[in-house]
Every structure is written in C-alpha cells, then in structure tokens.
Amino acid sequence: MKKWIFVDLIGVAFIAIGCAGNTYSRLRDQEDKLIANYISRNGLQIVKEEPAIDHVWGEKEYYQVEGVDNFYFHLISRGDSVFIDSVSPTQIDTLDQKIIANDLIVCRYKRFALTENADTLDYWTTLNQSYPYEFHYGNTSECECVAWHKAISLMKYPESSCEIIVPSKLGFSDEQNTVTPYVYILKIKVKQ
C-alpha cells in the first residue's frame, strides 16, 4: 500500500512540474523578453517623457507610456487639429477637433507579431476588409483593447496614425488569453 502511495505522489509531482512550465508568470516573463528583443532588434529609441504636441517624431522614436509596463507609442501623423468652417468670406470659424469620450472612431489597422518575419493581419484598405473597425472612444465594451483607447488619447486628433507595441494585458481578449504581444499600426477618423 505504501508503495502505491509513493508512486502516486511521484506521479502528482511530475504533473505539477510539467504544469509549472506554462504559468502565467513565466509566460509574462517570456513576453517581456520578446518585447525587449523586438526593441533591440529594430534599434528603437525609447523616450520616458511624453513629447510635446508640436514635437517632430524621429522614425524610430517611441514613447514608453507612463504607468503601463511595456506599452510603447510612436506617432506617425498628428492629423487635423482644427476644423475650418467658412461662414462667410470675411469670417472663418475654427473649432478644436480633439477627440473626446464617446466619439465614434473609424479605424483601419495592421497587426503583426514581434517575432522576425511575422505574418501581418491587414485591415488597411477595403481590399483587405470591406468595413473598418468602429467603436466609441472610451467604451471598452465595444473595443476591449485598452491600448487602442490609450493610443487615441495620445494621437488626440482625427486623421492621425500611430504605431504601438501592445503587451497582452492591454490587448484584445484573445491576446490576453494567449499572453501574446503585438505591434499595431492604426489610422483613425471620427465619424460625424
């Protein structure tokens, strides 16, 4: 009897050791290394402070978003900050077009993994996907990717585009479940 208990305990120990290989903590450590390798391999320059609104972004300059581990933002194009409305030939009204909560965002994007020669998921044009992804800014029940909402707050204006490195915990639910980081290139508009 004691022999069988000993064998059972050894079996349980082997199962426990095998399961420990894929703990969430270990997967997060692998994700951190993958992000660090991507940054190094691509020679990205990381800045710790958010650049000023009129800052000209370098091609490989990325802002490490404060308060969030491994979330990096690169502005490609600032977009339109004002809307000019010609009321009359002598009067022009300008309106600040800053994106605000609940604006309907129309988004085209590309997604790729951080590994070398990664496949790209491409929703950039109507040839790839008939309709763009739409969601209300700030509403994570429509778009659960917290990183997208944070990126929009950093882009600030319609017609902007950016590239972001998204750790799994800020991504879509599939990315969170598989602990998979991605790079997204986003271009946005606000639907009136």
mmCIF file with all atom_site columns, C-alpha atoms in Angstrom:
data_model
loop_
_atom_site.group_PDB
_atom_site.id
_atom_site.type_symbol
_atom_site.label_atom_id
_atom_site.label_alt_id
_atom_site.label_comp_id
_atom_site.label_asym_id
_atom_site.label_entity_id
_atom_site.label_seq_id
_atom_site.pdbx_PDB_ins_code
_atom_site.Cartn_x
_atom_site.Cartn_y
_atom_site.Cartn_z
_atom_site.occupancy
_atom_site.B_iso_or_equiv
_atom_site.pdbx_formal_charge
_atom_site.auth_seq_id
_atom_site.auth_comp_id
_atom_site.auth_asym_id
_atom_site.auth_atom_id
_atom_site.pdbx_PDB_model_num
ATOM 1   C CA . MET A 1 1   ? 0.000   0.000  0.000   1.00 0.00 ? 1   MET A CA 1
ATOM 2   C CA . LYS A 1 2   ? 2.780   2.391  0.930   1.00 0.00 ? 2   LYS A CA 1
ATOM 3   C CA . LYS A 1 3   ? 4.478   1.601  -2.372  1.00 0.00 ? 3   LYS A CA 1
ATOM 4   C CA . TRP A 1 4   ? 1.400   2.711  -4.359  1.00 0.00 ? 4   TRP A CA 1
ATOM 5   C CA . ILE A 1 5   ? 1.045   5.934  -2.374  1.00 0.00 ? 5   ILE A CA 1
ATOM 6   C CA . PHE A 1 6   ? 4.715   6.697  -3.088  1.00 0.00 ? 6   PHE A CA 1
ATOM 7   C CA . VAL A 1 7   ? 4.191   6.035  -6.819  1.00 0.00 ? 7   VAL A CA 1
ATOM 8   C CA . ASP A 1 8   ? 1.059   8.224  -6.817  1.00 0.00 ? 8   ASP A CA 1
ATOM 9   C CA . LEU A 1 9   ? 2.952   11.046 -5.088  1.00 0.00 ? 9   LEU A CA 1
ATOM 10  C CA . ILE A 1 10  ? 5.748   10.849 -7.659  1.00 0.00 ? 10  ILE A CA 1
ATOM 11  C CA . GLY A 1 11  ? 3.146   10.978 -10.453 1.00 0.00 ? 11  GLY A CA 1
ATOM 12  C CA . VAL A 1 12  ? 1.496   14.045 -8.929  1.00 0.00 ? 12  VAL A CA 1
ATOM 13  C CA . ALA A 1 13  ? 4.919   15.686 -8.556  1.00 0.00 ? 13  ALA A CA 1
ATOM 14  C CA . PHE A 1 14  ? 5.713   15.117 -12.249 1.00 0.00 ? 14  PHE A CA 1
ATOM 15  C CA . ILE A 1 15  ? 2.346   16.562 -13.271 1.00 0.00 ? 15  ILE A CA 1
ATOM 16  C CA . ALA A 1 16  ? 2.908   19.601 -11.044 1.00 0.00 ? 16  ALA A CA 1
ATOM 17  C CA . ILE A 1 17  ? 6.374   20.166 -12.530 1.00 0.00 ? 17  ILE A CA 1
ATOM 18  C CA . GLY A 1 18  ? 5.002   19.847 -16.066 1.00 0.00 ? 18  GLY A CA 1
ATOM 19  C CA . CYS A 1 19  ? 2.182   22.310 -15.400 1.00 0.00 ? 19  CYS A CA 1
ATOM 20  C CA . ALA A 1 20  ? 4.535   24.811 -13.793 1.00 0.00 ? 20  ALA A CA 1
ATOM 21  C CA . GLY A 1 21  ? 6.262   25.248 -17.149 1.00 0.00 ? 21  GLY A CA 1
ATOM 22  C CA . ASN A 1 22  ? 3.407   27.345 -18.538 1.00 0.00 ? 22  ASN A CA 1
ATOM 23  C CA . THR A 1 23  ? 2.430   29.503 -15.605 1.00 0.00 ? 23  THR A CA 1
ATOM 24  C CA . TYR A 1 24  ? 1.119   32.976 -16.332 1.00 0.00 ? 24  TYR A CA 1
ATOM 25  C CA . SER A 1 25  ? 4.156   34.436 -14.616 1.00 0.00 ? 25  SER A CA 1
ATOM 26  C CA . ARG A 1 26  ? 6.520   32.505 -16.869 1.00 0.00 ? 26  ARG A CA 1
ATOM 27  C CA . LEU A 1 27  ? 4.526   33.470 -19.985 1.00 0.00 ? 27  LEU A CA 1
ATOM 28  C CA . ARG A 1 28  ? 4.668   37.146 -18.925 1.00 0.00 ? 28  ARG A CA 1
ATOM 29  C CA . ASP A 1 29  ? 8.453   36.870 -18.468 1.00 0.00 ? 29  ASP A CA 1
ATOM 30  C CA . GLN A 1 30  ? 8.728   35.441 -21.997 1.00 0.00 ? 30  GLN A CA 1
ATOM 31  C CA . GLU A 1 31  ? 6.536   38.265 -23.291 1.00 0.00 ? 31  GLU A CA 1
ATOM 32  C CA . ASP A 1 32  ? 8.760   40.885 -21.614 1.00 0.00 ? 32  ASP A CA 1
ATOM 33  C CA . LYS A 1 33  ? 11.829  39.329 -23.251 1.00 0.00 ? 33  LYS A CA 1
ATOM 34  C CA . LEU A 1 34  ? 10.111  39.227 -26.643 1.00 0.00 ? 34  LEU A CA 1
ATOM 35  C CA . ILE A 1 35  ? 9.240   42.937 -26.413 1.00 0.00 ? 35  ILE A CA 1
ATOM 36  C CA . ALA A 1 36  ? 12.785  43.830 -25.292 1.00 0.00 ? 36  ALA A CA 1
ATOM 37  C CA . ASN A 1 37  ? 14.254  41.790 -28.175 1.00 0.00 ? 37  ASN A CA 1
ATOM 38  C CA . TYR A 1 38  ? 11.940  43.500 -30.678 1.00 0.00 ? 38  TYR A CA 1
ATOM 39  C CA . ILE A 1 39  ? 13.009  46.941 -29.447 1.00 0.00 ? 39  ILE A CA 1
ATOM 40  C CA . SER A 1 40  ? 16.689  45.989 -29.593 1.00 0.00 ? 40  SER A CA 1
ATOM 41  C CA . ARG A 1 41  ? 16.483  44.225 -32.971 1.00 0.00 ? 41  ARG A CA 1
ATOM 42  C CA . ASN A 1 42  ? 14.778  47.241 -34.562 1.00 0.00 ? 42  ASN A CA 1
ATOM 43  C CA . GLY A 1 43  ? 17.010  49.840 -32.904 1.00 0.00 ? 43  GLY A CA 1
ATOM 44  C CA . LEU A 1 44  ? 14.095  51.727 -31.385 1.00 0.00 ? 44  LEU A CA 1
ATOM 45  C CA . GLN A 1 45  ? 14.893  54.814 -29.332 1.00 0.00 ? 45  GLN A CA 1
ATOM 46  C CA . ILE A 1 46  ? 12.763  54.888 -26.201 1.00 0.00 ? 46  ILE A CA 1
ATOM 47  C CA . VAL A 1 47  ? 11.845  58.176 -24.513 1.00 0.00 ? 47  VAL A CA 1
ATOM 48  C CA . LYS A 1 48  ? 10.389  58.232 -20.999 1.00 0.00 ? 48  LYS A CA 1
ATOM 49  C CA . GLU A 1 49  ? 8.513   61.558 -21.193 1.00 0.00 ? 49  GLU A CA 1
ATOM 50  C CA . GLU A 1 50  ? 5.586   62.243 -23.481 1.00 0.00 ? 50  GLU A CA 1
ATOM 51  C CA . PRO A 1 51  ? 6.784   64.537 -26.280 1.00 0.00 ? 51  PRO A CA 1
ATOM 52  C CA . ALA A 1 52  ? 5.181   67.951 -26.697 1.00 0.00 ? 52  ALA A CA 1
ATOM 53  C CA . ILE A 1 53  ? 2.284   68.256 -29.140 1.00 0.00 ? 53  ILE A CA 1
ATOM 54  C CA . ASP A 1 54  ? 4.461   70.061 -31.715 1.00 0.00 ? 54  ASP A CA 1
ATOM 55  C CA . HIS A 1 55  ? 7.306   67.533 -31.395 1.00 0.00 ? 55  HIS A CA 1
ATOM 56  C CA . VAL A 1 56  ? 8.619   66.059 -34.657 1.00 0.00 ? 56  VAL A CA 1
ATOM 57  C CA . TRP A 1 57  ? 8.911   62.339 -34.048 1.00 0.00 ? 57  TRP A CA 1
ATOM 58  C CA . GLY A 1 58  ? 12.022  60.530 -35.228 1.00 0.00 ? 58  GLY A CA 1
ATOM 59  C CA . GLU A 1 59  ? 11.452  57.436 -37.348 1.00 0.00 ? 59  GLU A CA 1
ATOM 60  C CA . LYS A 1 60  ? 12.445  55.067 -34.522 1.00 0.00 ? 60  LYS A CA 1
ATOM 61  C CA . GLU A 1 61  ? 11.439  57.212 -31.572 1.00 0.00 ? 61  GLU A CA 1
ATOM 62  C CA . TYR A 1 62  ? 8.906   55.589 -29.225 1.00 0.00 ? 62  TYR A CA 1
ATOM 63  C CA . TYR A 1 63  ? 7.373   56.914 -26.051 1.00 0.00 ? 63  TYR A CA 1
ATOM 64  C CA . GLN A 1 64  ? 7.213   54.377 -23.210 1.00 0.00 ? 64  GLN A CA 1
ATOM 65  C CA . VAL A 1 65  ? 3.778   55.226 -21.874 1.00 0.00 ? 65  VAL A CA 1
ATOM 66  C CA . GLU A 1 66  ? 3.965   56.164 -18.220 1.00 0.00 ? 66  GLU A CA 1
ATOM 67  C CA . GLY A 1 67  ? 2.273   53.886 -15.718 1.00 0.00 ? 67  GLY A CA 1
ATOM 68  C CA . VAL A 1 68  ? 1.970   50.931 -18.087 1.00 0.00 ? 68  VAL A CA 1
ATOM 69  C CA . ASP A 1 69  ? 4.589   48.195 -18.451 1.00 0.00 ? 69  ASP A CA 1
ATOM 70  C CA . ASN A 1 70  ? 5.841   47.566 -21.989 1.00 0.00 ? 70  ASN A CA 1
ATOM 71  C CA . PHE A 1 71  ? 3.375   49.799 -23.841 1.00 0.00 ? 71  PHE A CA 1
ATOM 72  C CA . TYR A 1 72  ? 5.147   51.920 -26.454 1.00 0.00 ? 72  TYR A CA 1
ATOM 73  C CA . PHE A 1 73  ? 3.716   54.611 -28.715 1.00 0.00 ? 73  PHE A CA 1
ATOM 74  C CA . HIS A 1 74  ? 5.078   56.182 -31.917 1.00 0.00 ? 74  HIS A CA 1
ATOM 75  C CA . LEU A 1 75  ? 3.173   58.975 -33.660 1.00 0.00 ? 75  LEU A CA 1
ATOM 76  C CA . ILE A 1 76  ? 3.328   58.691 -37.453 1.00 0.00 ? 76  ILE A CA 1
ATOM 77  C CA . SER A 1 77  ? 0.965   61.540 -38.320 1.00 0.00 ? 77  SER A CA 1
ATOM 78  C CA . ARG A 1 78  ? -0.718  64.071 -35.998 1.00 0.00 ? 78  ARG A CA 1
ATOM 79  C CA . GLY A 1 79  ? -3.860  64.538 -38.098 1.00 0.00 ? 79  GLY A CA 1
ATOM 80  C CA . ASP A 1 80  ? -6.185  67.523 -38.179 1.00 0.00 ? 80  ASP A CA 1
ATOM 81  C CA . SER A 1 81  ? -6.254  69.643 -35.050 1.00 0.00 ? 81  SER A CA 1
ATOM 82  C CA . VAL A 1 82  ? -8.722  72.267 -36.263 1.00 0.00 ? 82  VAL A CA 1
ATOM 83  C CA . PHE A 1 83  ? -11.814 72.352 -38.418 1.00 0.00 ? 83  PHE A CA 1
ATOM 84  C CA . ILE A 1 84  ? -12.206 75.464 -40.557 1.00 0.00 ? 84  ILE A CA 1
ATOM 85  C CA . ASP A 1 85  ? -15.748 76.489 -41.282 1.00 0.00 ? 85  ASP A CA 1
ATOM 86  C CA . SER A 1 86  ? -16.220 79.310 -43.757 1.00 0.00 ? 86  SER A CA 1
ATOM 87  C CA . VAL A 1 87  ? -19.308 81.072 -42.524 1.00 0.00 ? 87  VAL A CA 1
ATOM 88  C CA . SER A 1 88  ? -18.732 83.991 -44.873 1.00 0.00 ? 88  SER A CA 1
ATOM 89  C CA . PRO A 1 89  ? -15.827 85.330 -46.950 1.00 0.00 ? 89  PRO A CA 1
ATOM 90  C CA . THR A 1 90  ? -14.848 87.636 -44.076 1.00 0.00 ? 90  THR A CA 1
ATOM 91  C CA . GLN A 1 91  ? -15.476 85.269 -41.170 1.00 0.00 ? 91  GLN A CA 1
ATOM 92  C CA . ILE A 1 92  ? -13.809 81.935 -40.554 1.00 0.00 ? 92  ILE A CA 1
ATOM 93  C CA . ASP A 1 93  ? -14.577 79.799 -37.519 1.00 0.00 ? 93  ASP A CA 1
ATOM 94  C CA . THR A 1 94  ? -12.026 77.307 -36.285 1.00 0.00 ? 94  THR A CA 1
ATOM 95  C CA . LEU A 1 95  ? -13.028 74.506 -33.975 1.00 0.00 ? 95  LEU A CA 1
ATOM 96  C CA . ASP A 1 96  ? -10.665 72.322 -31.978 1.00 0.00 ? 96  ASP A CA 1
ATOM 97  C CA . GLN A 1 97  ? -11.200 68.771 -33.238 1.00 0.00 ? 97  GLN A CA 1
ATOM 98  C CA . LYS A 1 98  ? -9.643  66.996 -30.279 1.00 0.00 ? 98  LYS A CA 1
ATOM 99  C CA . ILE A 1 99  ? -11.162 63.547 -29.858 1.00 0.00 ? 99  ILE A CA 1
ATOM 100 C CA . ILE A 1 100 ? -13.411 63.298 -26.821 1.00 0.00 ? 100 ILE A CA 1
ATOM 101 C CA . ALA A 1 101 ? -15.099 60.450 -24.962 1.00 0.00 ? 101 ALA A CA 1
ATOM 102 C CA . ASN A 1 102 ? -17.795 58.637 -26.922 1.00 0.00 ? 102 ASN A CA 1
ATOM 103 C CA . ASP A 1 103 ? -16.670 59.927 -30.342 1.00 0.00 ? 103 ASP A CA 1
ATOM 104 C CA . LEU A 1 104 ? -17.278 57.213 -32.940 1.00 0.00 ? 104 LEU A CA 1
ATOM 105 C CA . ILE A 1 105 ? -13.834 56.110 -34.116 1.00 0.00 ? 105 ILE A CA 1
ATOM 106 C CA . VAL A 1 106 ? -13.374 54.539 -37.535 1.00 0.00 ? 106 VAL A CA 1
ATOM 107 C CA . CYS A 1 107 ? -10.125 52.593 -37.537 1.00 0.00 ? 107 CYS A CA 1
ATOM 108 C CA . ARG A 1 108 ? -8.018  50.823 -40.129 1.00 0.00 ? 108 ARG A CA 1
ATOM 109 C CA . TYR A 1 109 ? -5.134  48.783 -38.796 1.00 0.00 ? 109 TYR A CA 1
ATOM 110 C CA . LYS A 1 110 ? -2.328  46.329 -39.377 1.00 0.00 ? 110 LYS A CA 1
ATOM 111 C CA . ARG A 1 111 ? -1.241  43.846 -36.735 1.00 0.00 ? 111 ARG A CA 1
ATOM 112 C CA . PHE A 1 112 ? 1.895   41.755 -36.588 1.00 0.00 ? 112 PHE A CA 1
ATOM 113 C CA . ALA A 1 113 ? 3.716   39.658 -34.019 1.00 0.00 ? 113 ALA A CA 1
ATOM 114 C CA . LEU A 1 114 ? 7.040   40.721 -32.562 1.00 0.00 ? 114 LEU A CA 1
ATOM 115 C CA . THR A 1 115 ? 8.943   37.747 -33.964 1.00 0.00 ? 115 THR A CA 1
ATOM 116 C CA . GLU A 1 116 ? 11.148  38.071 -37.038 1.00 0.00 ? 116 GLU A CA 1
ATOM 117 C CA . ASN A 1 117 ? 9.319   37.667 -40.374 1.00 0.00 ? 117 ASN A CA 1
ATOM 118 C CA . ALA A 1 118 ? 5.954   37.692 -38.620 1.00 0.00 ? 118 ALA A CA 1
ATOM 119 C CA . ASP A 1 119 ? 2.694   37.384 -40.512 1.00 0.00 ? 119 ASP A CA 1
ATOM 120 C CA . THR A 1 120 ? 0.626   40.550 -40.801 1.00 0.00 ? 120 THR A CA 1
ATOM 121 C CA . LEU A 1 121 ? -3.100  40.817 -40.217 1.00 0.00 ? 121 LEU A CA 1
ATOM 122 C CA . ASP A 1 122 ? -4.088  43.637 -42.532 1.00 0.00 ? 122 ASP A CA 1
ATOM 123 C CA . TYR A 1 123 ? -7.312  45.666 -42.362 1.00 0.00 ? 123 TYR A CA 1
ATOM 124 C CA . TRP A 1 124 ? -5.746  48.710 -44.006 1.00 0.00 ? 124 TRP A CA 1
ATOM 125 C CA . THR A 1 125 ? -7.952  49.054 -47.089 1.00 0.00 ? 125 THR A CA 1
ATOM 126 C CA . THR A 1 126 ? -11.302 47.904 -48.431 1.00 0.00 ? 126 THR A CA 1
ATOM 127 C CA . LEU A 1 127 ? -9.442  45.223 -50.380 1.00 0.00 ? 127 LEU A CA 1
ATOM 128 C CA . ASN A 1 128 ? -8.480  43.637 -47.052 1.00 0.00 ? 128 ASN A CA 1
ATOM 129 C CA . GLN A 1 129 ? -11.723 44.259 -45.152 1.00 0.00 ? 129 GLN A CA 1
ATOM 130 C CA . SER A 1 130 ? -14.870 45.858 -46.556 1.00 0.00 ? 130 SER A CA 1
ATOM 131 C CA . TYR A 1 131 ? -15.662 47.876 -43.469 1.00 0.00 ? 131 TYR A CA 1
ATOM 132 C CA . PRO A 1 132 ? -13.275 49.447 -40.986 1.00 0.00 ? 132 PRO A CA 1
ATOM 133 C CA . TYR A 1 133 ? -13.404 48.662 -37.281 1.00 0.00 ? 133 TYR A CA 1
ATOM 134 C CA . GLU A 1 134 ? -15.746 51.096 -35.482 1.00 0.00 ? 134 GLU A CA 1
ATOM 135 C CA . PHE A 1 135 ? -16.086 51.773 -31.779 1.00 0.00 ? 135 PHE A CA 1
ATOM 136 C CA . HIS A 1 136 ? -16.810 54.602 -29.379 1.00 0.00 ? 136 HIS A CA 1
ATOM 137 C CA . TYR A 1 137 ? -13.693 56.083 -27.814 1.00 0.00 ? 137 TYR A CA 1
ATOM 138 C CA . GLY A 1 138 ? -13.561 55.241 -24.121 1.00 0.00 ? 138 GLY A CA 1
ATOM 139 C CA . ASN A 1 139 ? -16.073 52.387 -24.362 1.00 0.00 ? 139 ASN A CA 1
ATOM 140 C CA . THR A 1 140 ? -14.133 49.192 -23.673 1.00 0.00 ? 140 THR A CA 1
ATOM 141 C CA . SER A 1 141 ? -17.251 47.036 -24.048 1.00 0.00 ? 141 SER A CA 1
ATOM 142 C CA . GLU A 1 142 ? -17.168 47.816 -27.807 1.00 0.00 ? 142 GLU A CA 1
ATOM 143 C CA . CYS A 1 143 ? -13.387 47.607 -28.135 1.00 0.00 ? 143 CYS A CA 1
ATOM 144 C CA . GLU A 1 144 ? -11.741 45.850 -25.201 1.00 0.00 ? 144 GLU A CA 1
ATOM 145 C CA . CYS A 1 145 ? -8.209  46.691 -26.361 1.00 0.00 ? 145 CYS A CA 1
ATOM 146 C CA . VAL A 1 146 ? -7.257  49.267 -23.711 1.00 0.00 ? 146 VAL A CA 1
ATOM 147 C CA . ALA A 1 147 ? -4.086  50.062 -25.671 1.00 0.00 ? 147 ALA A CA 1
ATOM 148 C CA . TRP A 1 148 ? -6.131  51.372 -28.616 1.00 0.00 ? 148 TRP A CA 1
ATOM 149 C CA . HIS A 1 149 ? -8.014  53.780 -26.358 1.00 0.00 ? 149 HIS A CA 1
ATOM 150 C CA . LYS A 1 150 ? -4.753  54.944 -24.776 1.00 0.00 ? 150 LYS A CA 1
ATOM 151 C CA . ALA A 1 151 ? -3.194  55.391 -28.234 1.00 0.00 ? 151 ALA A CA 1
ATOM 152 C CA . ILE A 1 152 ? -6.141  57.534 -29.347 1.00 0.00 ? 152 ILE A CA 1
ATOM 153 C CA . SER A 1 153 ? -5.713  59.735 -26.280 1.00 0.00 ? 153 SER A CA 1
ATOM 154 C CA . LEU A 1 154 ? -2.074  60.241 -27.346 1.00 0.00 ? 154 LEU A CA 1
ATOM 155 C CA . MET A 1 155 ? -2.939  60.824 -31.032 1.00 0.00 ? 155 MET A CA 1
ATOM 156 C CA . LYS A 1 156 ? -5.505  63.420 -29.924 1.00 0.00 ? 156 LYS A CA 1
ATOM 157 C CA . TYR A 1 157 ? -6.970  64.280 -33.373 1.00 0.00 ? 157 TYR A CA 1
ATOM 158 C CA . PRO A 1 158 ? -8.855  62.699 -36.314 1.00 0.00 ? 158 PRO A CA 1
ATOM 159 C CA . GLU A 1 159 ? -6.861  61.592 -39.360 1.00 0.00 ? 159 GLU A CA 1
ATOM 160 C CA . SER A 1 160 ? -3.972  60.566 -37.067 1.00 0.00 ? 160 SER A CA 1
ATOM 161 C CA . SER A 1 161 ? -1.893  57.460 -37.394 1.00 0.00 ? 161 SER A CA 1
ATOM 162 C CA . CYS A 1 162 ? 0.446   55.720 -34.990 1.00 0.00 ? 162 CYS A CA 1
ATOM 163 C CA . GLU A 1 163 ? 2.342   52.536 -34.288 1.00 0.00 ? 163 GLU A CA 1
ATOM 164 C CA . ILE A 1 164 ? 2.055   50.896 -30.886 1.00 0.00 ? 164 ILE A CA 1
ATOM 165 C CA . ILE A 1 165 ? 3.674   47.948 -29.163 1.00 0.00 ? 165 ILE A CA 1
ATOM 166 C CA . VAL A 1 166 ? 0.919   46.325 -27.132 1.00 0.00 ? 166 VAL A CA 1
ATOM 167 C CA . PRO A 1 167 ? 1.587   43.922 -24.260 1.00 0.00 ? 167 PRO A CA 1
ATOM 168 C CA . SER A 1 168 ? -1.039  41.194 -23.993 1.00 0.00 ? 168 SER A CA 1
ATOM 169 C CA . LYS A 1 169 ? -2.666  42.568 -20.849 1.00 0.00 ? 169 LYS A CA 1
ATOM 170 C CA . LEU A 1 170 ? -3.681  45.729 -22.777 1.00 0.00 ? 170 LEU A CA 1
ATOM 171 C CA . GLY A 1 171 ? -4.770  43.889 -25.923 1.00 0.00 ? 171 GLY A CA 1
ATOM 172 C CA . PHE A 1 172 ? -7.881  42.098 -27.098 1.00 0.00 ? 172 PHE A CA 1
ATOM 173 C CA . SER A 1 173 ? -9.166  39.116 -25.101 1.00 0.00 ? 173 SER A CA 1
ATOM 174 C CA . ASP A 1 174 ? -7.503  36.544 -27.414 1.00 0.00 ? 174 ASP A CA 1
ATOM 175 C CA . GLU A 1 175 ? -4.152  38.268 -26.863 1.00 0.00 ? 175 GLU A CA 1
ATOM 176 C CA . GLN A 1 176 ? -4.722  38.333 -23.101 1.00 0.00 ? 176 GLN A CA 1
ATOM 177 C CA . ASN A 1 177 ? -5.627  34.638 -23.036 1.00 0.00 ? 177 ASN A CA 1
ATOM 178 C CA . THR A 1 178 ? -2.570  33.567 -25.040 1.00 0.00 ? 178 THR A CA 1
ATOM 179 C CA . VAL A 1 179 ? -0.218  36.181 -23.488 1.00 0.00 ? 179 VAL A CA 1
ATOM 180 C CA . THR A 1 180 ? 0.780   37.395 -26.954 1.00 0.00 ? 180 THR A CA 1
ATOM 181 C CA . PRO A 1 181 ? 2.086   40.926 -27.575 1.00 0.00 ? 181 PRO A CA 1
ATOM 182 C CA . TYR A 1 182 ? 1.568   42.597 -30.953 1.00 0.00 ? 182 TYR A CA 1
ATOM 183 C CA . VAL A 1 183 ? 2.524   45.690 -32.889 1.00 0.00 ? 183 VAL A CA 1
ATOM 184 C CA . TYR A 1 184 ? -0.397  47.651 -34.316 1.00 0.00 ? 184 TYR A CA 1
ATOM 185 C CA . ILE A 1 185 ? -0.339  50.396 -36.894 1.00 0.00 ? 185 ILE A CA 1
ATOM 186 C CA . LEU A 1 186 ? -3.528  52.426 -36.550 1.00 0.00 ? 186 LEU A CA 1
ATOM 187 C CA . LYS A 1 187 ? -5.057  55.172 -38.653 1.00 0.00 ? 187 LYS A CA 1
ATOM 188 C CA . ILE A 1 188 ? -8.220  56.765 -37.331 1.00 0.00 ? 188 ILE A CA 1
ATOM 189 C CA . LYS A 1 189 ? -11.052 59.047 -38.325 1.00 0.00 ? 189 LYS A CA 1
ATOM 190 C CA . VAL A 1 190 ? -14.014 60.327 -36.356 1.00 0.00 ? 190 VAL A CA 1
ATOM 191 C CA . LYS A 1 191 ? -17.400 59.540 -37.863 1.00 0.00 ? 191 LYS A CA 1
ATOM 192 C CA . GLN A 1 192 ? -19.734 62.515 -37.729 1.00 0.00 ? 192 GLN A CA 1
#
